[in-house]
Amino acid sequence: MRPEALNPLFAEVQTLEGVGPKLMKPLERLGLGRVKDVAYHLPERFVSRRAIADLDEGAEGEQVIIALTPVEHRSPRAGSRGPYRVLAQDAKGNICALTWFGKAAYAAKKLLPVGERRWIAGRLDRYGDMLQIVHPDHIEVESAANMGRLSEPVYRLSEGLTQPRVAGLVEQALGRLPELPEWIEPGQLERSGWPSWREALRLAHEGTDARARDRLAYDELLANSLALLLVKAEGRRRKGQALVGDGRLRAKLQLPFALTGAQARSIAEIEGDMAQEAPMLRLLQGDVGAGKTVVALNAMLIAVEAGKQAALLAPTEILARQHFETLRKMLGPTGVEIALLTGRAKGRERESILMGLMDGSIQLLVGTHAIFQDTVSYRDLGLVVIDEQHRFGVAQRLALAGKGRRAPHTLAMTATPIPRSLTLAQYGEMDVSRLDEMPPGRQAIDTRVVAMERVDDVVAGVERHLASGQQAYWVCPMVREIDGVPDLADIAAAEARYAALKERFGDAVVLVHGQLRAEVKDANMERFVSGQAKLLVATTVIEVGVDVPAATLMVIEQAERFGLAQLHQLRGRVGRGAEKSVCLLLRGSELSETGRARLALMRETQDGFRIAEEDLELRGGGELLGTRQSGEAAFHIAGLDQVQRLLPAAHADARLLMERDGGLTSERGEAARLLLYLFERDWGVQLLRGG
Ligand code: ADP
Ligand code: MG
């Protein structure tokens, strides 16, 4: 049971004034379901604005406040997804477009009557030869005092929310923060000059106070370290079962290839763990295509040889099916019974699988989370394999499932390369096996960095490439977004590139980006996959599942604007067939030192691990390779640089607390329990109770 002191924080967001059913969806999309989520919705950045008398005074890209008088409303053509524009003029008669996408346009209609002067705050941009402000942050009748504020928080939004709206909710949420006892070690607090928890949250919304931000990040890291240590302590108490296979089933596998050194090593590590009584908690890391499946199969067969069952948990129905088919083929001559169980299995089919699991006639089970429902019971489950550990802590929690019985061994698999120094933070004290060697025969992708000025040569190269019968991708960046709406300049760039290439290649080229209607997008994609179209111009929306072996050239425009993770992922779309593949990274002329080094790294290596390690070195911050996109990030508050800076201290702090007060019963221990609940690491606390 959660301590009462935290109730105001865990109250639903509807309890805030002004939150009705209409706001629920946009808030949910941001993960803001409870008061505490709102309080922890920290500003992405702060803007400074400048008040200008007329448009001539403002610079492109600048945040301004200006008085404008609407002269004309322009609705998008019926059926088109174009924006809603209001043309407005300044004191000198210069015209500026105020632009809205989607439903946000309602605001424009009400707030900007023609002929009535309004104060507008927002970022000045260029659209063709006109100035524009996309989704103004504020529209006021009089130049309200808050518009003049020099620095103002900018929150991440979703459609249906505005900055003032979110700021108002945050204000309310902050007003509800209870006073909580201190959980950070007093010495640490003093040395760093950190404010109290409540004060830190206030400050973090008001400005760029590094100490407040650090304190909040430290809280999260401390909670995480504590929970992991609690799990570890519990693991030491629990017994698993030592499983030793005799190799008879593995010997019958007829694989069309020899294992790589890395695969053999990983299997040996797993075999060693499973032979111990303590339950295995191991993570298998390997880039896409590294060959994780056959490692998992070997682990599962060890369990079966030892007379136990094994289960493989896949993140989606499609992947579960794919795994099931692959494994069934590989198992062919072994006579091992394998079944597939997903949410779709109904009636008699489901019954018979459940029976088979109970009586042990089904030895291997593949499925989605359906395989761990209460209604599913195994005769003797010896191993659980989790493909793509989606949420942090899944493996830990599963390993602890079915308390009282002997714990199964757990193997988690992930394709996200994570720097060594961060695996502790991300995966706790799991042991790690790495597939750092690709199966042979995978083609190296010839990667080159080319200056944008040479784009004509590149287009000529694409022409030769297509003439030889192969296909190609041309990727344009769509990185910048304004309030969840893609930047017009980016769309314009992709459209313009498409138009230029179409002039040259005609129907052989198709366009795919996120602003196209779904049917159009799908149809265009289909034409490329089927080979009718030869050149695909796309933003980063190229689906992860896209597999076109005949596509052997990839051009990435303004490559410096992409994260290395994205570049690594994008490049993975080529090099899938027998032909040699090429990746051209087009760079702009104003490239920073770091930008240069990052592109050079892409040219040099295809090793996801190395890219992850060096990206960390180069940037020392920013997003962890691939994790944000895959929703796998362990931390919401702590950024990468904070993890690096503060984790060692937080970990040591947690360890010390556990040594002195493993049951968390002292005054500080009680405070730490609150912290665990606050960051939803309550599985740690629950161990204490049952323990
Ligand atoms: P992952 O799950 O790590 O992305 P898979 O297990 O799906 O990778 O393997 C990718 C492909 O490589 C499969 O077609 C698989 O049969 C093949 N493969 C795996 N191991 C080897 C190997 N040692 N030698 C050659 N091919 C291999
Ligand atoms: Mg796989």
PDB file of N, CA and C in Angstrom, residues 45 47 49 59-65 96-98 120-126 131-137 480-482 487-489:
ATOM      1  N   ARG A  45      12.765  23.579 -22.365  1.00  0.00           N
ATOM      2  CA  ARG A  45      13.735  24.663 -22.454  1.00  0.00           C
ATOM      3  C   ARG A  45      13.024  25.944 -22.034  1.00  0.00           C
ATOM      4  N   VAL A  47      12.408  30.065 -23.263  1.00  0.00           N
ATOM      5  CA  VAL A  47      12.645  31.012 -24.355  1.00  0.00           C
ATOM      6  C   VAL A  47      12.802  32.408 -23.797  1.00  0.00           C
ATOM      7  N   ARG A  49      12.288  36.230 -25.027  1.00  0.00           N
ATOM      8  CA  ARG A  49      11.617  36.956 -26.109  1.00  0.00           C
ATOM      9  C   ARG A  49      12.077  38.405 -26.143  1.00  0.00           C
ATOM     10  N   ALA A  59      14.466  39.227 -36.375  1.00  0.00           N
ATOM     11  CA  ALA A  59      15.301  38.364 -37.203  1.00  0.00           C
ATOM     12  C   ALA A  59      14.615  37.009 -37.348  1.00  0.00           C
ATOM     13  N   GLU A  60      14.902  36.345 -38.443  1.00  0.00           N
ATOM     14  CA  GLU A  60      14.347  35.027 -38.658  1.00  0.00           C
ATOM     15  C   GLU A  60      14.783  34.088 -37.547  1.00  0.00           C
ATOM     16  N   GLY A  61      13.857  33.294 -37.038  1.00  0.00           N
ATOM     17  CA  GLY A  61      14.204  32.346 -35.991  1.00  0.00           C
ATOM     18  C   GLY A  61      14.153  32.955 -34.603  1.00  0.00           C
ATOM     19  N   GLU A  62      13.870  34.266 -34.530  1.00  0.00           N
ATOM     20  CA  GLU A  62      13.876  34.926 -33.225  1.00  0.00           C
ATOM     21  C   GLU A  62      12.515  34.819 -32.531  1.00  0.00           C
ATOM     22  N   GLN A  63      12.577  34.738 -31.209  1.00  0.00           N
ATOM     23  CA  GLN A  63      11.350  34.739 -30.409  1.00  0.00           C
ATOM     24  C   GLN A  63      10.970  36.186 -30.147  1.00  0.00           C
ATOM     25  N   VAL A  64       9.781  36.564 -30.600  1.00  0.00           N
ATOM     26  CA  VAL A  64       9.416  37.979 -30.495  1.00  0.00           C
ATOM     27  C   VAL A  64       8.036  38.167 -29.884  1.00  0.00           C
ATOM     28  N   ILE A  65       7.806  39.397 -29.479  1.00  0.00           N
ATOM     29  CA  ILE A  65       6.467  39.854 -29.116  1.00  0.00           C
ATOM     30  C   ILE A  65       6.191  41.051 -30.001  1.00  0.00           C
ATOM     31  N   CYS A  96       2.544  39.473 -42.147  1.00  0.00           N
ATOM     32  CA  CYS A  96       3.099  38.270 -41.537  1.00  0.00           C
ATOM     33  C   CYS A  96       1.969  37.250 -41.489  1.00  0.00           C
ATOM     34  N   ALA A  97       2.267  35.983 -41.731  1.00  0.00           N
ATOM     35  CA  ALA A  97       1.230  34.945 -41.654  1.00  0.00           C
ATOM     36  C   ALA A  97       1.289  34.284 -40.285  1.00  0.00           C
ATOM     37  N   LEU A  98       0.127  34.147 -39.661  1.00  0.00           N
ATOM     38  CA  LEU A  98       0.042  33.375 -38.422  1.00  0.00           C
ATOM     39  C   LEU A  98      -0.555  32.029 -38.826  1.00  0.00           C
ATOM     40  N   ILE A 120       1.050  39.388 -30.137  1.00  0.00           N
ATOM     41  CA  ILE A 120       1.374  38.008 -30.484  1.00  0.00           C
ATOM     42  C   ILE A 120       2.786  37.693 -29.998  1.00  0.00           C
ATOM     43  N   ALA A 121       2.941  36.514 -29.398  1.00  0.00           N
ATOM     44  CA  ALA A 121       4.291  36.061 -29.037  1.00  0.00           C
ATOM     45  C   ALA A 121       4.566  34.742 -29.741  1.00  0.00           C
ATOM     46  N   GLY A 122       5.745  34.628 -30.334  1.00  0.00           N
ATOM     47  CA  GLY A 122       6.075  33.379 -31.008  1.00  0.00           C
ATOM     48  C   GLY A 122       7.376  33.505 -31.771  1.00  0.00           C
ATOM     49  N   ARG A 123       7.704  32.451 -32.510  1.00  0.00           N
ATOM     50  CA  ARG A 123       8.965  32.461 -33.243  1.00  0.00           C
ATOM     51  C   ARG A 123       8.748  32.916 -34.680  1.00  0.00           C
ATOM     52  N   LEU A 124       9.526  33.906 -35.054  1.00  0.00           N
ATOM     53  CA  LEU A 124       9.436  34.461 -36.394  1.00  0.00           C
ATOM     54  C   LEU A 124      10.177  33.543 -37.370  1.00  0.00           C
ATOM     55  N   ASP A 125       9.453  33.153 -38.441  1.00  0.00           N
ATOM     56  CA  ASP A 125      10.054  32.254 -39.416  1.00  0.00           C
ATOM     57  C   ASP A 125       9.764  32.741 -40.811  1.00  0.00           C
ATOM     58  N   ARG A 126      10.402  32.127 -41.764  1.00  0.00           N
ATOM     59  CA  ARG A 126      10.126  32.522 -43.132  1.00  0.00           C
ATOM     60  C   ARG A 126       9.355  31.410 -43.828  1.00  0.00           C
ATOM     61  N   LEU A 131       6.995  36.366 -44.018  1.00  0.00           N
ATOM     62  CA  LEU A 131       7.319  35.998 -42.638  1.00  0.00           C
ATOM     63  C   LEU A 131       6.126  35.284 -42.043  1.00  0.00           C
ATOM     64  N   GLN A 132       6.374  34.391 -41.119  1.00  0.00           N
ATOM     65  CA  GLN A 132       5.246  33.760 -40.452  1.00  0.00           C
ATOM     66  C   GLN A 132       5.596  33.387 -39.026  1.00  0.00           C
ATOM     67  N   ILE A 133       4.546  33.195 -38.241  1.00  0.00           N
ATOM     68  CA  ILE A 133       4.703  32.641 -36.895  1.00  0.00           C
ATOM     69  C   ILE A 133       3.800  31.418 -36.844  1.00  0.00           C
ATOM     70  N   VAL A 134       4.392  30.254 -36.634  1.00  0.00           N
ATOM     71  CA  VAL A 134       3.603  29.031 -36.555  1.00  0.00           C
ATOM     72  C   VAL A 134       3.171  28.821 -35.110  1.00  0.00           C
ATOM     73  N   HIS A 135       1.885  28.559 -34.923  1.00  0.00           N
ATOM     74  CA  HIS A 135       1.327  28.328 -33.589  1.00  0.00           C
ATOM     75  C   HIS A 135       1.874  29.334 -32.563  1.00  0.00           C
ATOM     76  N   PRO A 136       1.433  30.576 -32.649  1.00  0.00           N
ATOM     77  CA  PRO A 136       1.894  31.571 -31.671  1.00  0.00           C
ATOM     78  C   PRO A 136       1.678  31.062 -30.247  1.00  0.00           C
ATOM     79  N   ASP A 137       2.621  31.391 -29.379  1.00  0.00           N
ATOM     80  CA  ASP A 137       2.520  30.924 -28.003  1.00  0.00           C
ATOM     81  C   ASP A 137       1.471  31.700 -27.219  1.00  0.00           C
ATOM     82  N   ARG A 480      13.048  18.882 -36.795  1.00  0.00           N
ATOM     83  CA  ARG A 480      12.498  19.980 -36.014  1.00  0.00           C
ATOM     84  C   ARG A 480      10.993  19.898 -35.970  1.00  0.00           C
ATOM     85  N   GLU A 481      10.438  20.086 -34.798  1.00  0.00           N
ATOM     86  CA  GLU A 481       8.999  20.166 -34.680  1.00  0.00           C
ATOM     87  C   GLU A 481       8.659  21.377 -33.834  1.00  0.00           C
ATOM     88  N   ILE A 482       7.557  21.995 -34.178  1.00  0.00           N
ATOM     89  CA  ILE A 482       7.081  23.100 -33.355  1.00  0.00           C
ATOM     90  C   ILE A 482       5.793  22.637 -32.711  1.00  0.00           C
ATOM     91  N   ASP A 487       8.095  20.986 -38.741  1.00  0.00           N
ATOM     92  CA  ASP A 487       8.461  22.282 -39.287  1.00  0.00           C
ATOM     93  C   ASP A 487       8.163  22.339 -40.788  1.00  0.00           C
ATOM     94  N   LEU A 488       7.507  23.414 -41.170  1.00  0.00           N
ATOM     95  CA  LEU A 488       7.171  23.599 -42.582  1.00  0.00           C
ATOM     96  C   LEU A 488       8.399  23.529 -43.473  1.00  0.00           C
ATOM     97  N   ALA A 489       9.467  24.107 -42.976  1.00  0.00           N
ATOM     98  CA  ALA A 489      10.675  24.149 -43.787  1.00  0.00           C
ATOM     99  C   ALA A 489      11.131  22.733 -44.120  1.00  0.00           C
TER     100      ALA A 489
END
